[in-house]
């Protein structure tokens, strides 16, 4: 990772004192100061410096297979949509009419049979973004439809999924995380066979904690033995490993117990390990033992101290691993929500500012070296 640049005059981080160091040495570093989790000015800076400049997961391509199929997404204050055009090309646009800024498509997924029509004044757009027609526009001298097409956004297909980036000059995701894609495809050969994407059991899970708190919790399993007893029963924690790379990290549990307190796993199940990938700043790929399923989810800020954790599960076949789904939705996720929400409240305490990173020499799955990796990326982005 490159050295941290000096804080600039424009950065709100300039007034935040790191009383204890966050340096390149994980074993000697401390966490980000609590103010970075509670200051509204910092959150506004994060929108511009992080979320409007990074690749954001939208959906697997199988969720919009036909011309006119679309998926909408809110990236902080920005509403966008991804649509498959009549020419079968997948594109992304800001979800806003070029006349009076009314939002064009309702939140969620759907299909526009022929054109995207604004609900306000009925301006109509082709699925490739061109303005198709505007009522009474011929009353305006010199009106040219070609000047009022939808504003397009960078889109890249990665892991057979649409990712968008609001920065037109962003480095391609394939260059930033190509090794992550190769790693996932190598470890999950069933990914090329998925045929039944569905909204996962989490739905739009809302967490009353900031996005960084939720990522902090995701990228470490120092808490797992104590806070996730059933998870630590199905996954042999002594075999758990956590590795960090350029802009991504990977947790793996190679040894599992088929008889455990989480959910039963048949010894001949096609997936007999766990794997969790994190992609900066907020995308996750998740696999638990059982049938051939993989979950793609994103940790999306909805406010200074609120987050949505949502995504899609891709499966081979039409069946649902009921035991795994029940455990994830009713035990594992609620445990993590409670942890994150307590931490967010604690970050406002006058009795706390920074904590020490606990990192063992082996960089095992029980350490916090991936939190150090994440905090350094936040520090770099905000500076």
Tab-separated table of C-alpha atoms in Angstrom:
chain	number	residue	atom	x	y	z
A	1	UNK	CA	0.000	0.000	0.000
A	2	UNK	CA	1.385	3.469	-0.831
A	3	UNK	CA	2.369	5.792	2.025
A	4	UNK	CA	-0.331	8.030	3.443
A	5	UNK	CA	-0.302	11.513	1.886
A	6	UNK	CA	-0.288	14.590	4.038
A	7	UNK	CA	-3.701	15.920	4.977
A	8	UNK	CA	-4.751	18.749	2.682
A	9	UNK	CA	-6.297	22.052	3.578
A	10	UNK	CA	-9.640	20.944	2.122
A	11	UNK	CA	-9.878	17.675	4.021
A	12	UNK	CA	-12.062	17.703	7.160
A	13	UNK	CA	-9.682	15.069	8.545
A	14	UNK	CA	-7.113	17.827	8.978
A	15	UNK	CA	-8.728	18.842	12.263
A	16	UNK	CA	-8.917	15.291	13.637
A	17	UNK	CA	-6.031	14.331	15.842
A	18	UNK	CA	-4.674	10.786	15.686
A	19	UNK	CA	-3.620	10.683	19.332
A	20	UNK	CA	-2.414	7.148	18.704
A	21	UNK	CA	-0.799	6.138	15.401
A	22	UNK	CA	-2.361	4.350	12.440
A	23	UNK	CA	0.753	3.361	10.516
A	24	UNK	CA	1.895	0.643	8.131
A	25	UNK	CA	2.632	-1.727	11.021
A	26	UNK	CA	-0.617	-3.470	11.945
A	27	UNK	CA	0.692	-4.893	15.219
A	28	UNK	CA	1.531	-1.424	16.523
A	29	UNK	CA	-1.402	0.506	15.030
A	30	UNK	CA	-4.595	1.832	16.555
A	31	UNK	CA	-8.037	2.222	15.009
A	32	UNK	CA	-9.472	5.288	13.320
A	33	UNK	CA	-10.547	7.955	15.858
A	34	UNK	CA	-14.193	7.681	16.844
A	35	UNK	CA	-14.962	11.108	15.381
A	36	UNK	CA	-14.485	9.656	11.902
A	37	UNK	CA	-17.568	7.531	12.610
A	38	UNK	CA	-19.795	10.271	14.061
A	39	UNK	CA	-18.954	13.557	12.315
A	40	UNK	CA	-21.486	14.620	9.610
A	41	UNK	CA	-18.762	16.517	7.742
A	42	UNK	CA	-16.709	13.341	7.472
A	43	UNK	CA	-19.712	11.490	6.064
A	44	UNK	CA	-20.203	14.147	3.387
A	45	UNK	CA	-16.520	13.874	2.515
A	46	UNK	CA	-16.860	10.070	2.256
A	47	UNK	CA	-19.614	10.429	-0.326
A	48	UNK	CA	-17.386	12.467	-2.606
A	49	UNK	CA	-14.027	10.840	-1.936
A	50	UNK	CA	-15.123	7.206	-1.595
A	51	UNK	CA	-18.565	6.304	-2.877
A	52	UNK	CA	-18.640	8.568	-5.918
A	53	UNK	CA	-15.177	7.375	-6.989
A	54	UNK	CA	-15.291	3.598	-6.470
A	55	UNK	CA	-16.866	0.610	-8.185
A	56	UNK	CA	-20.295	-0.249	-6.782
A	57	UNK	CA	-22.047	-3.595	-7.182
A	58	UNK	CA	-25.491	-3.450	-8.808
A	59	UNK	CA	-26.686	-6.939	-9.774
A	60	UNK	CA	-25.807	-10.176	-11.526
A	61	UNK	CA	-26.462	-10.041	-15.263
A	62	UNK	CA	-29.130	-12.753	-15.021
A	63	UNK	CA	-31.370	-10.308	-13.141
A	64	UNK	CA	-31.843	-8.309	-16.360
A	65	UNK	CA	-31.790	-10.928	-19.146
A	66	UNK	CA	-34.232	-9.266	-21.580
A	67	UNK	CA	-34.235	-5.936	-23.443
A	68	UNK	CA	-35.814	-3.299	-21.236
A	69	UNK	CA	-35.010	-5.118	-17.956
A	70	UNK	CA	-33.569	-2.726	-15.388
A	71	UNK	CA	-32.285	-2.548	-11.807
A	72	UNK	CA	-32.113	0.699	-9.827
A	73	UNK	CA	-29.613	1.588	-7.132
A	74	UNK	CA	-29.013	4.467	-4.734
A	75	UNK	CA	-25.393	5.317	-4.064
A	76	UNK	CA	-25.755	7.710	-1.141
A	77	UNK	CA	-27.551	10.722	-2.713
A	78	UNK	CA	-27.216	9.484	-6.291
A	79	UNK	CA	-30.001	7.466	-7.925
A	80	UNK	CA	-28.927	5.366	-10.903
A	81	UNK	CA	-30.234	2.495	-12.997
A	82	UNK	CA	-28.743	-0.256	-15.122
A	83	UNK	CA	-30.733	-1.402	-18.153
A	84	UNK	CA	-30.353	-3.880	-20.991
A	85	UNK	CA	-31.017	-1.995	-24.214
A	86	UNK	CA	-32.983	-3.136	-27.209
A	87	UNK	CA	-29.574	-3.866	-28.742
A	88	UNK	CA	-28.875	-6.171	-25.722
A	89	UNK	CA	-26.057	-3.907	-24.493
A	90	UNK	CA	-26.101	-3.245	-20.721
A	91	UNK	CA	-25.702	0.436	-19.788
A	92	UNK	CA	-25.976	2.593	-16.665
A	93	UNK	CA	-27.538	6.054	-16.350
A	94	UNK	CA	-28.392	8.598	-13.687
A	95	UNK	CA	-32.049	8.012	-12.845
A	96	UNK	CA	-33.181	11.562	-13.537
A	97	UNK	CA	-35.127	13.259	-16.327
A	98	UNK	CA	-33.226	15.938	-18.234
A	99	UNK	CA	-36.252	18.252	-18.196
A	100	UNK	CA	-37.131	18.972	-14.566
A	101	UNK	CA	-35.126	16.339	-12.624
A	102	UNK	CA	-37.980	13.958	-11.809
A	103	UNK	CA	-36.790	10.416	-11.116
A	104	UNK	CA	-37.561	8.174	-14.063
A	105	UNK	CA	-37.769	4.601	-12.774
A	106	UNK	CA	-39.178	3.410	-9.447
A	107	UNK	CA	-36.846	1.721	-6.960
A	108	UNK	CA	-36.257	-1.961	-7.567
A	109	UNK	CA	-36.355	-4.071	-10.717
A	110	UNK	CA	-38.677	-4.035	-13.716
A	111	UNK	CA	-39.007	-3.812	-17.475
A	112	UNK	CA	-39.792	-0.973	-19.839
A	113	UNK	CA	-41.440	-2.442	-22.890
A	114	UNK	CA	-40.581	0.273	-25.388
A	115	UNK	CA	-39.264	3.442	-23.746
A	116	UNK	CA	-38.391	5.041	-20.420
A	117	UNK	CA	-41.171	7.566	-19.793
A	118	UNK	CA	-40.895	10.266	-17.137
A	119	UNK	CA	-43.954	10.214	-14.827
A	120	UNK	CA	-43.941	14.030	-14.622
A	121	UNK	CA	-44.093	15.491	-18.140
A	122	UNK	CA	-43.882	12.298	-20.230
A	123	UNK	CA	-40.482	12.901	-21.724
A	124	UNK	CA	-39.548	9.540	-23.248
A	125	UNK	CA	-36.091	8.004	-23.621
A	126	UNK	CA	-34.795	5.049	-25.599
A	127	UNK	CA	-33.172	2.224	-23.634
A	128	UNK	CA	-29.806	3.446	-24.942
A	129	UNK	CA	-30.385	6.841	-23.270
A	130	UNK	CA	-31.351	8.925	-26.317
A	131	UNK	CA	-34.308	11.282	-25.936
A	132	UNK	CA	-37.127	9.766	-27.953
A	133	UNK	CA	-39.717	12.492	-27.591
A	134	UNK	CA	-40.831	15.472	-25.493
A	135	UNK	CA	-44.450	16.672	-25.607
A	136	UNK	CA	-44.847	20.101	-27.255
A	137	UNK	CA	-41.074	20.481	-27.591
A	138	UNK	CA	-41.648	21.742	-31.116
A	139	UNK	CA	-42.947	24.946	-29.474
A	140	UNK	CA	-39.380	25.761	-28.459
A	141	UNK	CA	-37.313	27.220	-31.315
A	142	UNK	CA	-34.129	25.300	-32.010
A	143	UNK	CA	-34.957	22.377	-29.703
A	144	UNK	CA	-32.627	19.461	-30.435
A	145	UNK	CA	-33.400	16.085	-28.931
A	146	UNK	CA	-29.776	15.016	-29.251
A	147	UNK	CA	-28.762	17.532	-26.582
A	148	UNK	CA	-30.972	16.037	-23.872
A	149	UNK	CA	-30.103	12.371	-23.632
A	150	UNK	CA	-29.645	10.667	-20.287
A	151	UNK	CA	-26.296	11.055	-18.552
A	152	UNK	CA	-24.424	7.779	-18.845
A	153	UNK	CA	-22.275	6.245	-16.083
A	154	UNK	CA	-19.212	3.993	-16.281
A	155	UNK	CA	-20.236	0.330	-16.181
A	156	UNK	CA	-18.133	-2.799	-16.068
A	157	UNK	CA	-19.095	-6.470	-15.952
A	158	UNK	CA	-17.149	-8.198	-13.180
A	159	UNK	CA	-17.955	-11.707	-11.942
A	160	UNK	CA	-20.798	-11.649	-14.482
A	161	UNK	CA	-22.311	-8.741	-12.554
A	162	UNK	CA	-22.821	-5.070	-13.310
A	163	UNK	CA	-20.647	-2.632	-11.371
A	164	UNK	CA	-20.847	1.133	-11.810
A	165	UNK	CA	-18.508	4.001	-11.028
A	166	UNK	CA	-19.600	7.660	-10.999
A	167	UNK	CA	-16.032	8.744	-11.746
A	168	UNK	CA	-15.599	8.848	-15.542
A	169	UNK	CA	-11.825	8.598	-15.111
A	170	UNK	CA	-11.826	5.601	-12.761
A	171	UNK	CA	-9.294	2.831	-13.267
A	172	UNK	CA	-11.083	-0.253	-14.664
A	173	UNK	CA	-12.200	-2.708	-12.017
A	174	UNK	CA	-10.544	-5.525	-13.922
A	175	UNK	CA	-7.201	-3.790	-13.325
A	176	UNK	CA	-7.890	-3.047	-9.663
A	177	UNK	CA	-9.235	-6.457	-8.656
A	178	UNK	CA	-8.695	-8.866	-11.521
A	179	UNK	CA	-6.880	-11.244	-9.181
A	180	UNK	CA	-9.924	-11.324	-6.909
A	181	UNK	CA	-12.176	-12.340	-9.801
A	182	UNK	CA	-9.742	-15.062	-10.832
A	183	UNK	CA	-9.541	-16.305	-7.239
A	184	UNK	CA	-13.334	-16.483	-6.864
A	185	UNK	CA	-13.795	-18.279	-10.166
A	186	UNK	CA	-11.078	-20.778	-9.251
A	187	UNK	CA	-12.518	-21.477	-5.791
A	188	UNK	CA	-16.163	-21.436	-6.917
A	189	UNK	CA	-16.272	-23.347	-10.221
A	190	UNK	CA	-20.059	-23.619	-9.847
A	191	UNK	CA	-20.361	-19.861	-10.401
A	192	UNK	CA	-20.557	-20.403	-14.165
A	193	UNK	CA	-23.574	-22.691	-13.640
A	194	UNK	CA	-25.790	-20.452	-11.498
A	195	UNK	CA	-29.260	-20.260	-12.991
A	196	UNK	CA	-31.663	-18.996	-10.347
A	197	UNK	CA	-30.689	-15.617	-8.873
A	198	UNK	CA	-33.019	-14.444	-6.156
A	199	UNK	CA	-33.238	-11.795	-3.493
A	200	UNK	CA	-31.541	-13.310	-0.473
A	201	UNK	CA	-33.044	-13.864	2.948
A	202	UNK	CA	-31.570	-10.593	4.180
A	203	UNK	CA	-33.702	-8.448	1.888
A	204	UNK	CA	-32.965	-4.801	2.578
A	205	UNK	CA	-31.591	-5.248	6.081
A	206	UNK	CA	-31.250	-1.902	7.812
A	207	UNK	CA	-28.589	-1.480	10.484
A	208	UNK	CA	-28.485	1.500	12.833
A	209	UNK	CA	-24.738	1.870	12.470
A	210	UNK	CA	-22.459	3.628	10.029
A	211	UNK	CA	-21.044	1.769	7.052
A	212	UNK	CA	-17.487	1.696	8.447
A	213	UNK	CA	-18.708	-0.032	11.615
A	214	UNK	CA	-20.365	-2.712	9.492
A	215	UNK	CA	-17.248	-3.210	7.351
A	216	UNK	CA	-15.101	-3.340	10.497
A	217	UNK	CA	-17.275	-6.159	11.774
A	218	UNK	CA	-17.208	-8.000	8.442
A	219	UNK	CA	-13.438	-7.978	7.963
A	220	UNK	CA	-12.434	-9.574	11.250
A	221	UNK	CA	-13.252	-12.789	13.077
A	222	UNK	CA	-11.516	-11.867	16.310
A	223	UNK	CA	-15.061	-11.703	17.682
A	224	UNK	CA	-16.330	-14.968	16.204
A	225	UNK	CA	-15.415	-17.451	18.978
A	226	UNK	CA	-17.237	-15.354	21.546
A	227	UNK	CA	-19.992	-13.557	19.610
A	228	UNK	CA	-20.879	-16.246	17.012
A	229	UNK	CA	-20.817	-19.572	18.891
A	230	UNK	CA	-22.770	-21.489	16.238
A	231	UNK	CA	-20.571	-20.134	13.427
A	232	UNK	CA	-17.498	-21.153	15.411
A	233	UNK	CA	-19.024	-24.599	15.828
A	234	UNK	CA	-19.553	-25.230	12.117
A	235	UNK	CA	-16.242	-23.609	11.082
A	236	UNK	CA	-13.124	-24.913	12.817
A	237	UNK	CA	-11.603	-21.596	13.854
A	238	UNK	CA	-8.123	-23.051	14.226
A	239	UNK	CA	-8.142	-23.489	10.435
A	240	UNK	CA	-9.553	-20.027	9.723
A	241	UNK	CA	-7.384	-17.735	7.612
A	242	UNK	CA	-7.681	-14.063	6.643
A	243	UNK	CA	-5.517	-12.613	3.882
A	244	UNK	CA	-5.359	-9.074	2.493
A	245	UNK	CA	-4.352	-7.942	-0.982
A	246	UNK	CA	-4.370	-4.627	-2.880
A	247	UNK	CA	-8.030	-3.575	-2.626
A	248	UNK	CA	-9.542	-6.849	-1.445
A	249	UNK	CA	-9.372	-9.407	1.319
A	250	UNK	CA	-10.331	-13.062	1.734
A	251	UNK	CA	-11.427	-15.158	4.715
A	252	UNK	CA	-11.449	-18.948	4.378
A	253	UNK	CA	-12.410	-21.822	6.643
A	254	UNK	CA	-11.167	-25.077	5.153
A	255	UNK	CA	-12.281	-27.379	7.963
A	256	UNK	CA	-15.925	-27.692	9.015
A	257	UNK	CA	-18.043	-29.851	11.304
A	258	UNK	CA	-21.031	-31.438	9.563
A	259	UNK	CA	-22.712	-32.020	12.923
A	260	UNK	CA	-22.893	-28.628	14.582
A	261	UNK	CA	-25.224	-26.182	16.356
A	262	UNK	CA	-25.724	-23.881	13.326
A	263	UNK	CA	-27.348	-26.149	10.716
A	264	UNK	CA	-26.694	-29.693	9.487
A	265	UNK	CA	-24.341	-30.201	6.550
A	266	UNK	CA	-24.404	-33.480	4.664
A	267	UNK	CA	-20.914	-35.006	4.349
A	268	UNK	CA	-21.395	-35.256	0.581
A	269	UNK	CA	-22.477	-31.618	0.151
A	270	UNK	CA	-20.856	-29.944	-2.871
A	271	UNK	CA	-19.515	-27.087	-0.709
A	272	UNK	CA	-17.602	-28.138	2.397
A	273	UNK	CA	-15.845	-24.915	3.319
A	274	UNK	CA	-16.557	-21.249	3.962
A	275	UNK	CA	-15.187	-18.281	2.048
A	276	UNK	CA	-15.810	-14.550	2.339
A	277	UNK	CA	-14.346	-11.913	0.040
A	278	UNK	CA	-14.330	-8.162	0.660
A	279	UNK	CA	-13.785	-5.611	-2.132
A	280	UNK	CA	-13.055	-1.987	-1.253
A	281	UNK	CA	-15.026	-0.105	-0.194
A	282	UNK	CA	-18.234	-2.063	0.502
A	283	UNK	CA	-18.815	-5.193	-1.599
A	284	UNK	CA	-18.858	-8.753	-0.211
A	285	UNK	CA	-19.005	-12.267	-1.680
A	286	UNK	CA	-20.108	-14.968	0.756
A	287	UNK	CA	-20.121	-18.766	0.712
A	288	UNK	CA	-21.131	-21.111	3.538
A	289	UNK	CA	-21.047	-24.930	3.556
A	290	UNK	CA	-23.944	-26.771	1.920
A	291	UNK	CA	-25.421	-26.527	-1.563
A	292	UNK	CA	-23.907	-24.541	-4.416
A	293	UNK	CA	-24.914	-20.995	-3.536
A	294	UNK	CA	-23.004	-17.735	-3.411
A	295	UNK	CA	-24.206	-14.428	-2.050
A	296	UNK	CA	-23.190	-11.038	-3.457
A	297	UNK	CA	-24.017	-8.179	-1.079
A	298	UNK	CA	-23.055	-4.561	-0.527
A	299	UNK	CA	-22.733	-2.514	2.647
A	300	UNK	CA	-24.373	0.758	1.585
A	301	UNK	CA	-24.508	3.910	3.723
A	302	UNK	CA	-28.007	5.351	4.012
A	303	UNK	CA	-26.970	8.050	6.490
A	304	UNK	CA	-24.244	9.002	8.920
A	305	UNK	CA	-25.214	6.218	11.314
A	306	UNK	CA	-27.377	3.942	9.182
A	307	UNK	CA	-26.529	1.254	6.652
A	308	UNK	CA	-28.305	-1.097	4.280
A	309	UNK	CA	-26.855	-4.590	3.868
A	310	UNK	CA	-28.477	-6.160	0.810
A	311	UNK	CA	-27.742	-8.203	-2.253
A	312	UNK	CA	-28.565	-11.342	-4.187
A	313	UNK	CA	-28.012	-15.061	-3.791
A	314	UNK	CA	-27.015	-17.034	-6.891
A	315	UNK	CA	-27.754	-20.743	-6.845
A	316	UNK	CA	-27.281	-23.836	-8.959
A	317	UNK	CA	-30.733	-25.370	-9.245
A	318	UNK	CA	-34.019	-24.215	-7.777
A	319	UNK	CA	-33.760	-25.624	-4.271
A	320	UNK	CA	-33.091	-23.595	-1.152
A	321	UNK	CA	-30.870	-24.813	1.674
A	322	UNK	CA	-33.490	-24.092	4.331
A	323	UNK	CA	-31.261	-24.811	7.321
A	324	UNK	CA	-28.512	-22.508	6.115
A	325	UNK	CA	-30.984	-19.785	5.134
A	326	UNK	CA	-32.712	-19.914	8.539
A	327	UNK	CA	-29.397	-19.814	10.401
A	328	UNK	CA	-28.096	-16.876	8.359
A	329	UNK	CA	-31.270	-14.776	8.533
A	330	UNK	CA	-32.362	-15.584	12.091
A	331	UNK	CA	-29.109	-16.101	14.015
A	332	UNK	CA	-25.910	-14.938	12.292
A	333	UNK	CA	-27.201	-11.658	10.841
A	334	UNK	CA	-29.095	-10.564	14.001
A	335	UNK	CA	-25.960	-11.283	16.037
A	336	UNK	CA	-23.915	-9.006	13.792
A	337	UNK	CA	-26.574	-6.289	13.742
A	338	UNK	CA	-26.637	-6.163	17.530
A	339	UNK	CA	-22.835	-5.942	17.660
A	340	UNK	CA	-22.643	-3.134	15.102
A	341	UNK	CA	-25.412	-1.065	16.654
A	342	UNK	CA	-23.820	-1.304	20.100
A	343	UNK	CA	-20.463	-0.199	18.675
A	344	UNK	CA	-22.053	2.782	16.905
A	345	UNK	CA	-23.599	3.923	20.204
A	346	UNK	CA	-20.283	3.388	21.960
A	347	UNK	CA	-18.407	5.517	19.444
A	348	UNK	CA	-20.303	8.540	20.760
A	349	UNK	CA	-19.050	7.922	24.294
A	350	UNK	CA	-16.715	10.515	25.784
A	351	UNK	CA	-14.895	7.534	27.272
A	352	UNK	CA	-13.562	6.225	23.951
A	353	UNK	CA	-11.477	7.479	21.039
A	354	UNK	CA	-9.205	4.765	19.611
A	355	UNK	CA	-8.488	1.104	20.326
A	356	UNK	CA	-5.455	-1.124	19.666
A	357	UNK	CA	-5.333	-3.537	16.737
A	358	UNK	CA	-4.978	-7.139	17.913
A	359	UNK	CA	-2.867	-8.900	15.296
A	360	UNK	CA	-1.052	-12.195	15.809
A	361	UNK	CA	2.227	-12.928	14.092
A	362	UNK	CA	0.616	-15.628	11.899
A	363	UNK	CA	-2.024	-13.196	10.579
A	364	UNK	CA	-4.639	-15.839	11.381
A	365	UNK	CA	-8.377	-15.528	10.893
A	366	UNK	CA	-8.735	-14.489	14.519
A	367	UNK	CA	-6.657	-11.337	14.058
A	368	UNK	CA	-7.545	-7.748	13.119
A	369	UNK	CA	-4.990	-7.161	10.372
A	370	UNK	CA	-7.812	-6.760	7.814
A	371	UNK	CA	-9.312	-3.941	9.918
A	372	UNK	CA	-5.890	-2.298	9.733
A	373	UNK	CA	-5.955	-2.783	5.935
A	374	UNK	CA	-9.451	-1.229	5.756
A	375	UNK	CA	-8.647	1.701	8.053
A	376	UNK	CA	-5.574	2.570	6.034
A	377	UNK	CA	-7.668	2.645	2.846
A	378	UNK	CA	-10.188	4.962	4.556
A	379	UNK	CA	-7.377	7.165	5.814
A	380	UNK	CA	-5.851	7.382	2.361
A	381	UNK	CA	-9.183	8.119	0.649
A	382	UNK	CA	-10.183	10.864	3.054
A	383	UNK	CA	-6.825	12.554	2.827
